[in-house]
């Protein structure tokens, strides 16, 4: 029986595990936290798919390609939109209760850059949570071995193929110590490994991602020499509640779904002017990169203060608006009111925040990577679906479609012993080696790295800022390499290893952003070279790099 390790427990990992079991594999699912703690759980907006007779796969494909700014792989997008409906129906069979109208029909939702309201929701704005819950229940009830609180230290490579994973597993000690106080190193062997470790939102000072999103899968792939590409493309969500409440008290950033704008909410500056009308014909429903950068520009013009999201006009009266918001967006409504705002009466402050990594491990249409036996699915993978800018609500769909594809072929691949020719796998800009930094440089902390990336490699970049970031990151990495083992990531200290993963991925992101001198999609450079159109579609080459 083919032994498969799945690392990650979002929609991509859970789907891959279920399909691998169905194809006859012995599956061990490894997750960094508890089983249901993944980015999927936090997805509000929904899942896009062609589920209505007056929609078409051709239209969904067109919308995805347009949003991707010409850098999406049409073959990958075609797989996404043609197989998406079957995966959505499978989710329904697994118990996901998508919202339905009085007639029992699925409720349609419109989001930015979609030409048709094809987005499905569950629980109003709790789609990810509903999907995560249903899939976790199925995995727990099935023949999957589950290892929780297991941090991916590295891939195990032998004879030119992946043969397992090294983990740092937190577990209660025999005497009853709580999780986190004891840890053991563990090596799991397998015929194949499917990485579904999610993104790296913790690279940035402002993010919608949970603390577990530290780029562990991408970093492990880089250390193993696996092809990685498009790390310059990081999507920033336009509308996130700032890290404070109405009275100024600290609060965690909270995403306000694009679906709110899809229902008619508008963006205003602090004088009340609706500014997106002057920027794009689709106004608030322009592609996310356009909206996020415009918000950043407006914030800069008003001293860095947030812009305002105005949902007060969604119904004829305040009472109707209040009732509608509570019913349609119960999770968001609760978070907004908990912070002291009544968004049925007044606009609420919002800012952009790092949201989704569109680059990652280069994967083919079945999740295969440049390392035999290794697959990558979900946000950790670069399938070519998203190009330079992800279309809203395609992320959950991608996880379901490509997670299923990887799970379906892994047994046949293992038995055949064949693997695609890796010479054609796209690679991005080489990650530079660590180097000594000048004396008196900033001391490393995760917060310092996050601020550096936010300022120099965030919504807007230029050569000066990126060069500065590259220099600082290289110095931090050199210091870490020279530090005593007790003071750096060694596979014995999860936080230290996470920091090293973030530094390695940050180095890759900055190198890729420097290499792509033209602005396209989510990669916006103030000093864009407008006379070199070939660079906008070129795939600069990314070598795996040692820490």
Coordinates of C-alpha atoms in Angstrom, one line a residue:
X1 CA 0.0 0.0 0.0
X2 CA 1.4 3.4 -0.9
X3 CA 2.3 5.5 2.2
X4 CA 1.5 9.2 1.8
X5 CA 2.1 12.0 4.2
X6 CA -0.1 15.1 3.8
X7 CA 1.3 18.2 5.6
X8 CA -1.5 20.8 6.3
X9 CA -5.2 20.6 7.2
X10 CA -6.9 23.3 5.2
X11 CA -9.2 22.5 2.3
X12 CA -6.4 21.4 0.0
X13 CA -4.8 19.1 2.5
X14 CA -8.0 17.6 3.8
X15 CA -9.3 17.0 0.3
X16 CA -6.0 15.5 -0.8
X17 CA -6.0 13.1 2.2
X18 CA -9.6 12.0 1.5
X19 CA -8.9 11.3 -2.2
X20 CA -5.6 9.6 -1.4
X21 CA -7.4 7.2 1.0
X22 CA -10.0 6.6 -1.7
X23 CA -7.3 5.7 -4.2
X24 CA -5.9 3.1 -1.9
X25 CA -3.2 4.9 0.1
X26 CA -2.2 4.7 3.7
X27 CA -2.4 8.4 4.7
X28 CA -0.8 10.3 7.6
X29 CA -2.0 13.8 7.9
X30 CA 0.3 16.2 9.8
X31 CA -0.8 19.6 11.0
X32 CA 1.0 22.4 12.8
X33 CA -1.8 23.1 15.2
X34 CA -5.1 21.3 15.9
X35 CA -6.7 19.8 12.9
X36 CA -9.2 22.6 12.2
X37 CA -6.8 25.5 12.6
X38 CA -5.9 26.5 9.0
X39 CA -6.4 29.5 6.8
X40 CA -9.5 27.8 5.3
X41 CA -11.3 28.3 8.6
X42 CA -11.0 32.1 8.3
X43 CA -12.3 32.4 4.7
X44 CA -15.4 34.5 4.7
X45 CA -16.1 35.4 1.1
X46 CA -17.0 32.0 -0.4
X47 CA -16.1 29.6 -3.2
X48 CA -16.5 30.5 -6.8
X49 CA -17.9 27.9 -9.3
X50 CA -20.1 27.5 -12.3
X51 CA -23.2 26.2 -10.6
X52 CA -26.0 28.0 -12.5
X53 CA -27.4 27.4 -15.9
X54 CA -26.9 31.0 -17.1
X55 CA -23.2 31.0 -16.1
X56 CA -20.4 29.2 -18.1
X57 CA -17.0 27.8 -17.6
X58 CA -15.8 30.0 -20.4
X59 CA -16.9 33.1 -18.5
X60 CA -15.3 32.0 -15.3
X61 CA -12.1 31.2 -17.2
X62 CA -12.1 34.7 -18.8
X63 CA -12.6 36.4 -15.5
X64 CA -9.8 34.5 -13.9
X65 CA -7.4 35.2 -16.8
X66 CA -8.3 38.9 -16.8
X67 CA -7.7 39.2 -13.0
X68 CA -4.4 37.3 -13.4
X69 CA -3.1 40.1 -15.6
X70 CA -1.9 37.8 -18.4
X71 CA 0.3 35.6 -16.2
X72 CA -2.2 32.8 -15.4
X73 CA -1.7 29.4 -17.1
X74 CA -4.8 28.9 -19.3
X75 CA -4.6 25.1 -19.0
X76 CA -4.5 25.3 -15.2
X77 CA -7.4 27.8 -15.2
X78 CA -9.4 25.5 -17.5
X79 CA -8.9 22.6 -15.1
X80 CA -10.0 24.8 -12.2
X81 CA -13.3 26.1 -13.8
X82 CA -14.3 22.8 -15.5
X83 CA -13.7 20.6 -12.5
X84 CA -14.8 23.1 -9.9
X85 CA -18.5 22.3 -10.0
X86 CA -17.8 18.6 -9.3
X87 CA -15.7 19.5 -6.3
X88 CA -18.4 21.9 -5.0
X89 CA -21.0 19.2 -5.3
X90 CA -18.6 16.9 -3.5
X91 CA -18.4 19.4 -0.6
X92 CA -22.2 19.5 -0.5
X93 CA -22.2 15.7 -0.2
X94 CA -19.7 16.0 2.6
X95 CA -22.1 18.1 4.5
X96 CA -21.3 21.7 3.6
X97 CA -24.6 23.6 3.9
X98 CA -24.2 26.4 1.4
X99 CA -26.8 29.2 1.8
X100 CA -30.0 28.7 -0.1
X101 CA -33.0 30.9 -0.8
X102 CA -36.7 30.2 0.1
X103 CA -37.0 28.1 -3.0
X104 CA -34.1 25.9 -2.0
X105 CA -31.8 27.2 -4.8
X106 CA -28.2 28.2 -4.0
X107 CA -27.8 31.9 -3.2
X108 CA -25.6 33.7 -5.7
X109 CA -23.0 36.2 -4.5
X110 CA -21.0 38.8 -6.5
X111 CA -17.4 39.7 -5.8
X112 CA -14.8 41.8 -7.5
X113 CA -13.8 41.2 -11.1
X114 CA -16.5 38.5 -11.6
X115 CA -18.8 39.0 -14.5
X116 CA -21.4 36.8 -12.9
X117 CA -22.5 36.3 -9.3
X118 CA -21.1 32.8 -9.0
X119 CA -19.8 32.9 -5.5
X120 CA -21.4 30.5 -3.0
X121 CA -21.5 31.2 0.8
X122 CA -22.3 29.2 3.9
X123 CA -23.5 30.7 7.1
X124 CA -23.5 34.1 5.4
X125 CA -19.9 34.9 5.9
X126 CA -18.6 31.7 7.4
X127 CA -17.9 29.6 4.3
X128 CA -14.4 28.5 5.2
X129 CA -15.4 27.5 8.7
X130 CA -18.3 25.4 7.3
X131 CA -16.0 23.7 4.8
X132 CA -13.3 23.1 7.3
X133 CA -15.7 21.6 9.8
X134 CA -17.3 19.2 7.3
X135 CA -14.0 18.0 5.9
X136 CA -12.4 17.6 9.4
X137 CA -15.4 15.4 10.4
X138 CA -14.9 13.2 7.4
X139 CA -11.2 12.9 7.9
X140 CA -11.6 12.0 11.6
X141 CA -14.2 9.4 10.7
X142 CA -12.0 7.9 8.0
X143 CA -8.8 5.8 7.8
X144 CA -6.4 8.7 8.2
X145 CA -3.7 8.8 10.8
X146 CA -3.7 12.3 12.3
X147 CA -0.7 14.0 13.9
X148 CA -1.5 17.3 15.5
X149 CA 0.9 20.0 16.9
X150 CA 3.6 18.8 14.4
X151 CA 5.9 21.4 12.9
X152 CA 7.5 20.6 9.5
X153 CA 11.3 20.9 10.1
X154 CA 12.4 19.7 6.7
X155 CA 11.7 17.3 3.8
X156 CA 13.7 14.1 3.8
X157 CA 15.4 13.5 0.4
X158 CA 17.2 10.4 -0.6
X159 CA 18.3 9.2 -4.0
X160 CA 16.9 12.3 -5.7
X161 CA 13.3 11.8 -4.4
X162 CA 11.4 12.7 -1.3
X163 CA 11.2 9.9 1.2
X164 CA 9.5 11.5 4.2
X165 CA 9.5 14.5 6.6
X166 CA 11.3 15.5 9.7
X167 CA 8.9 16.9 12.4
X168 CA 9.0 18.6 15.7
X169 CA 6.0 17.3 17.6
X170 CA 4.6 19.0 20.7
X171 CA 2.9 16.6 23.0
X172 CA 1.9 16.3 26.6
X173 CA 4.5 14.6 28.6
X174 CA 3.7 11.4 30.5
X175 CA 3.3 13.4 33.7
X176 CA 0.7 15.6 32.2
X177 CA 2.6 18.7 31.1
X178 CA 0.6 20.8 28.7
X179 CA 1.2 20.9 24.9
X180 CA 4.2 23.0 24.0
X181 CA 6.3 22.2 27.1
X182 CA 7.7 19.0 25.7
X183 CA 8.7 18.3 22.1
X184 CA 10.2 15.4 20.3
X185 CA 11.9 15.0 16.9
X186 CA 10.2 12.5 14.7
X187 CA 11.0 11.3 11.2
X188 CA 8.1 9.9 9.2
X189 CA 8.8 7.9 6.0
X190 CA 6.6 7.7 3.0
X191 CA 6.4 7.0 -0.7
X192 CA 5.0 10.5 -1.4
X193 CA 4.6 13.8 0.4
X194 CA 1.8 16.2 -0.3
X195 CA 2.5 19.7 1.0
X196 CA -0.6 21.8 1.8
X197 CA 1.0 24.1 4.3
X198 CA -0.6 27.3 3.2
X199 CA 1.0 30.8 2.8
X200 CA 3.2 33.2 4.7
X201 CA 1.1 36.1 5.8
X202 CA 3.3 36.5 8.9
X203 CA 5.9 38.1 6.6
X204 CA 4.0 41.3 7.0
X205 CA 3.2 43.6 9.9
X206 CA -0.5 43.8 8.8
X207 CA -2.1 40.5 7.7
X208 CA -5.3 38.6 7.7
X209 CA -3.5 35.3 8.2
X210 CA -3.3 33.4 11.6
X211 CA 0.0 33.0 13.4
X212 CA 0.7 29.6 11.9
X213 CA 1.2 31.1 8.4
X214 CA 5.0 31.3 8.5
X215 CA 5.9 29.9 5.0
X216 CA 7.1 26.5 6.4
X217 CA 6.4 24.5 3.2
X218 CA 7.9 27.0 0.8
X219 CA 11.0 27.3 3.0
X220 CA 11.4 23.5 3.2
X221 CA 11.1 23.3 -0.6
X222 CA 13.7 25.9 -1.1
X223 CA 16.1 24.1 1.2
X224 CA 15.5 20.9 -0.8
X225 CA 16.2 22.7 -4.1
X226 CA 12.6 22.5 -5.3
X227 CA 11.5 24.9 -8.1
X228 CA 9.7 27.9 -6.6
X229 CA 8.3 30.8 -8.6
X230 CA 6.3 34.1 -8.5
X231 CA 7.2 35.0 -4.9
X232 CA 6.8 38.7 -5.8
X233 CA 3.1 38.2 -6.1
X234 CA 1.5 38.7 -2.7
X235 CA -2.1 39.8 -2.6
X236 CA -3.2 42.4 -0.2
X237 CA -6.9 42.4 0.8
X238 CA -8.3 45.9 0.6
X239 CA -10.7 46.0 3.5
X240 CA -9.5 44.9 7.0
X241 CA -10.6 46.4 10.3
X242 CA -7.6 48.1 11.8
X243 CA -5.9 46.8 15.0
X244 CA -8.0 48.9 17.3
X245 CA -11.6 49.3 18.4
X246 CA -13.7 52.5 18.3
X247 CA -12.3 53.6 21.7
X248 CA -8.7 53.1 20.6
X249 CA -8.2 49.8 22.5
X250 CA -6.0 47.2 20.8
X251 CA -7.8 44.6 18.7
X252 CA -6.7 41.9 16.2
X253 CA -7.1 42.9 12.5
X254 CA -10.3 41.4 11.1
X255 CA -11.1 40.9 7.4
X256 CA -14.3 42.5 6.0
X257 CA -15.2 40.2 3.1
X258 CA -15.3 41.5 -0.4
X259 CA -18.9 40.2 -0.5
X260 CA -19.9 43.3 1.5
X261 CA -18.8 45.5 -1.4
X262 CA -20.5 42.9 -3.7
X263 CA -23.8 43.7 -1.9
X264 CA -23.3 47.4 -2.6
X265 CA -21.1 48.9 0.2
X266 CA -18.8 51.7 -1.0
X267 CA -15.5 53.2 -0.1
X268 CA -15.1 56.8 1.0
X269 CA -12.3 59.0 2.2
X270 CA -12.5 60.8 5.5
X271 CA -14.4 63.7 3.8
X272 CA -17.0 61.3 2.6
X273 CA -16.0 61.3 -1.1
X274 CA -16.5 58.0 -2.9
X275 CA -13.0 57.8 -4.5
X276 CA -13.1 54.5 -6.5
X277 CA -15.4 56.0 -9.1
X278 CA -12.5 58.0 -10.4
X279 CA -10.1 55.0 -10.6
X280 CA -11.8 52.1 -12.3
X281 CA -15.1 51.5 -14.2
X282 CA -15.9 48.7 -11.7
X283 CA -15.3 51.1 -8.8
X284 CA -15.3 49.1 -5.5
X285 CA -15.5 45.8 -7.4
X286 CA -12.2 46.4 -9.4
X287 CA -9.5 43.8 -9.0
X288 CA -8.1 43.6 -5.5
X289 CA -4.7 45.0 -6.4
X290 CA -6.3 48.1 -7.8
X291 CA -8.6 48.7 -4.8
X292 CA -5.9 48.0 -2.2
X293 CA -3.3 50.3 -3.8
X294 CA -5.9 53.1 -4.2
X295 CA -6.9 52.8 -0.6
X296 CA -3.2 53.0 0.3
X297 CA -2.8 56.2 -1.8
X298 CA -5.9 57.8 -0.1
X299 CA -4.6 56.8 3.3
X300 CA -1.2 58.5 2.5
X301 CA -3.0 61.7 1.5
X302 CA -4.9 61.8 4.8
X303 CA -2.0 61.2 7.1
X304 CA -2.1 57.4 7.2
X305 CA -5.6 57.3 8.6
X306 CA -7.9 54.5 7.4
X307 CA -10.5 55.0 4.7
X308 CA -14.2 54.2 5.4
X309 CA -16.3 51.4 4.2
X310 CA -19.9 52.6 4.0
X311 CA -22.6 49.9 4.2
X312 CA -25.3 52.2 5.6
X313 CA -27.2 52.4 2.2
X314 CA -27.7 48.7 1.6
X315 CA -31.3 49.0 2.5
X316 CA -33.9 51.8 2.5
X317 CA -34.0 52.3 6.3
X318 CA -31.5 51.9 9.0
X319 CA -33.5 49.2 10.7
X320 CA -33.6 47.2 7.5
X321 CA -29.9 47.7 7.0
X322 CA -29.1 46.6 10.5
X323 CA -31.3 43.5 10.1
X324 CA -29.7 42.7 6.7
X325 CA -26.1 43.1 7.8
X326 CA -26.7 40.8 10.9
X327 CA -28.4 38.2 8.7
X328 CA -26.1 38.3 5.7
X329 CA -22.8 38.8 7.5
X330 CA -23.2 37.5 11.0
X331 CA -19.5 37.0 11.7
X332 CA -18.5 40.4 10.4
X333 CA -21.4 42.1 12.1
X334 CA -20.4 40.6 15.5
X335 CA -16.8 41.6 15.1
X336 CA -17.7 45.2 14.0
X337 CA -20.1 45.7 16.9
X338 CA -17.7 44.1 19.4
X339 CA -15.2 46.8 18.4
X340 CA -17.8 49.5 19.2
X341 CA -19.1 50.5 15.7
X342 CA -22.7 50.3 14.4
X343 CA -22.1 49.9 10.7
X344 CA -25.7 50.2 9.9
X345 CA -25.5 53.9 11.1
X346 CA -21.9 54.9 10.2
X347 CA -19.1 53.9 7.9
X348 CA -16.3 51.8 9.5
X349 CA -12.5 52.2 9.1
X350 CA -10.7 49.8 6.9
X351 CA -7.1 49.4 5.6
X352 CA -5.3 46.9 3.3
X353 CA -3.5 43.9 4.8
X354 CA -1.4 41.0 3.4
X355 CA -3.7 38.2 2.5
X356 CA -2.7 35.5 0.0
X357 CA 0.6 34.3 -1.5
X358 CA 0.0 33.7 -5.3
X359 CA 3.6 32.5 -5.8
X360 CA 4.9 29.3 -4.3
X361 CA 6.2 25.8 -5.2
X362 CA 5.9 25.2 -8.9
X363 CA 3.3 22.5 -9.5
X364 CA 1.9 20.8 -12.6
X365 CA -1.8 20.1 -13.1
X366 CA -1.7 17.2 -10.6
X367 CA 0.3 19.0 -8.0
X368 CA 3.6 17.3 -8.9
X369 CA 6.7 19.4 -8.2
X370 CA 10.3 19.3 -9.5
X371 CA 11.3 16.8 -6.7
X372 CA 10.0 13.3 -7.5
X373 CA 7.5 12.1 -5.0
X374 CA 6.7 15.6 -3.7
X375 CA 3.3 17.3 -4.5
X376 CA 2.2 20.8 -3.5
X377 CA -1.5 21.9 -3.4
X378 CA -3.4 25.0 -2.2
X379 CA -1.7 28.3 -1.3
X380 CA 1.8 26.8 -0.9
X381 CA 1.7 25.8 -4.6
X382 CA 2.0 27.9 -7.7
X383 CA -0.3 26.1 -10.1
X384 CA -0.5 29.0 -12.5
X385 CA -4.2 29.6 -11.8
X386 CA -3.8 33.0 -10.1
X387 CA -1.1 34.7 -12.2
X388 CA -0.3 38.1 -10.9
X389 CA -3.6 38.7 -9.1
X390 CA -6.0 36.1 -7.6
X391 CA -9.7 36.4 -8.6
X392 CA -11.8 36.6 -5.5
X393 CA -13.0 33.2 -4.1
X394 CA -10.9 31.1 -6.4
X395 CA -8.6 30.1 -3.6
X396 CA -11.0 27.6 -1.9
X397 CA -11.8 26.2 -5.3
X398 CA -8.2 25.8 -6.2
X399 CA -7.6 23.9 -2.9
X400 CA -10.5 21.5 -3.6
X401 CA -9.7 20.9 -7.3
X402 CA -5.9 20.4 -7.1
X403 CA -6.0 18.7 -3.7
X404 CA -8.4 16.1 -5.2
X405 CA -6.2 15.8 -8.3
X406 CA -3.0 15.1 -6.3
X407 CA -4.8 12.6 -4.1
X408 CA -6.3 10.8 -7.1
X409 CA -2.9 10.2 -8.9
X410 CA -0.5 9.6 -6.0
X411 CA -0.9 5.8 -5.9
X412 CA -0.6 5.4 -9.7
X413 CA 2.5 7.7 -9.7
X414 CA 4.1 5.7 -7.0
X415 CA 3.5 2.4 -8.7
X416 CA 4.6 3.7 -12.1
X417 CA 7.8 5.1 -10.7
X418 CA 7.7 7.8 -13.5
X419 CA 7.9 11.5 -12.9
X420 CA 7.5 14.5 -15.2
X421 CA 10.6 16.0 -16.7
X422 CA 11.6 18.7 -14.2
X423 CA 13.6 20.7 -16.7
X424 CA 10.4 22.5 -17.8
X425 CA 9.3 23.6 -14.3
X426 CA 9.2 27.3 -13.9
X427 CA 11.7 28.9 -11.5
X428 CA 12.0 32.4 -10.2
X429 CA 14.9 34.7 -9.2
X430 CA 17.7 33.0 -7.3
X431 CA 17.6 33.5 -3.5
X432 CA 20.9 35.2 -2.6
X433 CA 23.2 33.6 0.0
X434 CA 23.4 35.2 3.5
X435 CA 26.1 37.8 3.8
X436 CA 27.6 39.9 6.7
X437 CA 25.7 43.1 7.3
X438 CA 27.3 46.4 8.1
X439 CA 28.1 47.2 11.8
X440 CA 25.3 48.7 13.8
X441 CA 22.5 47.0 11.8
X442 CA 19.1 46.5 13.2
X443 CA 18.8 43.5 15.5
X444 CA 16.5 40.8 14.2
X445 CA 13.0 40.3 15.6
X446 CA 10.0 38.9 13.8
X447 CA 8.3 42.2 14.2
X448 CA 11.3 44.0 12.7
X449 CA 11.1 41.7 9.6
X450 CA 7.4 42.3 9.3
X451 CA 7.8 46.0 9.4
X452 CA 10.7 45.8 6.9
X453 CA 8.6 43.8 4.4
X454 CA 5.6 46.1 4.9
X455 CA 7.6 49.2 4.1
X456 CA 10.0 48.0 1.4
X457 CA 8.2 45.0 -0.2
X458 CA 4.5 45.7 0.4
X459 CA 1.8 47.3 -1.7
X460 CA 4.3 49.5 -3.5
X461 CA 8.0 48.7 -4.1
X462 CA 11.0 50.3 -5.7
X463 CA 14.6 49.3 -6.3
X464 CA 15.9 51.4 -3.4
X465 CA 13.5 49.9 -0.8
X466 CA 13.9 46.3 -2.1
X467 CA 17.7 46.6 -2.2
X468 CA 17.6 47.9 1.4
X469 CA 15.4 45.0 2.4
X470 CA 17.6 42.5 0.7
X471 CA 20.7 43.8 2.5
X472 CA 19.0 43.7 5.9
X473 CA 17.6 40.2 5.4
X474 CA 20.9 38.9 4.1
X475 CA 22.6 40.2 7.3
X476 CA 20.0 38.7 9.6
X477 CA 20.4 35.3 7.8
X478 CA 24.2 35.5 8.1
X479 CA 24.0 36.3 11.8
X480 CA 21.6 33.4 12.3
X481 CA 23.9 31.0 10.5
X482 CA 26.8 32.2 12.7
X483 CA 24.9 32.1 16.0
X484 CA 25.3 29.4 18.5
X485 CA 22.8 26.6 18.0
X486 CA 20.9 27.6 21.1
X487 CA 20.1 30.9 19.5
X488 CA 18.8 29.9 16.1
X489 CA 16.4 27.5 14.5
X490 CA 17.7 24.0 14.8
X491 CA 14.7 21.8 14.6
X492 CA 14.4 21.9 18.4
X493 CA 12.8 25.3 18.7
X494 CA 9.6 25.9 16.7
X495 CA 9.6 29.7 17.0
X496 CA 13.3 29.9 16.0
X497 CA 12.6 27.6 13.0
X498 CA 9.6 29.7 12.0
X499 CA 11.8 32.8 12.0
X500 CA 14.3 31.1 9.8
X501 CA 11.6 30.1 7.4
X502 CA 10.2 33.6 7.3
X503 CA 13.7 35.0 6.6
X504 CA 14.3 32.5 3.8
X505 CA 11.0 33.2 2.1
X506 CA 11.4 36.9 2.6
X507 CA 14.8 36.7 0.8
X508 CA 13.1 34.9 -2.1
X509 CA 10.2 37.4 -2.2
X510 CA 12.6 40.4 -2.3
X511 CA 14.9 38.8 -4.9
X512 CA 11.9 38.1 -7.2
X513 CA 10.5 41.6 -6.7
X514 CA 13.9 43.1 -7.7
X515 CA 14.1 40.8 -10.7
X516 CA 10.7 41.8 -12.1
X517 CA 11.3 45.5 -12.9
X518 CA 7.9 46.1 -14.5
X519 CA 4.6 46.5 -12.6
X520 CA 2.0 43.9 -13.1
X521 CA -1.0 42.8 -11.0
X522 CA -0.1 42.7 -7.3
X523 CA 3.5 43.5 -8.0
X524 CA 3.5 47.3 -8.2
X525 CA 6.8 49.2 -8.5
X526 CA 7.1 53.0 -8.3
X527 CA 10.0 52.8 -10.6
X528 CA 8.4 50.4 -13.1
X529 CA 10.3 50.0 -16.4
X530 CA 7.5 50.7 -18.9
X531 CA 9.6 50.2 -22.0
X532 CA 10.3 46.5 -21.3
X533 CA 7.0 44.8 -22.0
X534 CA 8.6 41.4 -22.3
X535 CA 9.5 41.4 -18.6
X536 CA 5.8 41.7 -17.7
X537 CA 5.3 38.1 -18.9
X538 CA 8.7 36.6 -18.4
X539 CA 9.2 34.0 -15.7
X540 CA 12.6 35.0 -14.2
X541 CA 14.5 31.6 -13.2
X542 CA 14.2 30.4 -8.9
X543 CA 16.8 28.1 -7.6
X544 CA 16.4 26.3 -4.4
X545 CA 18.6 27.9 -1.7
X546 CA 20.2 26.6 1.4
X547 CA 19.6 28.5 4.6

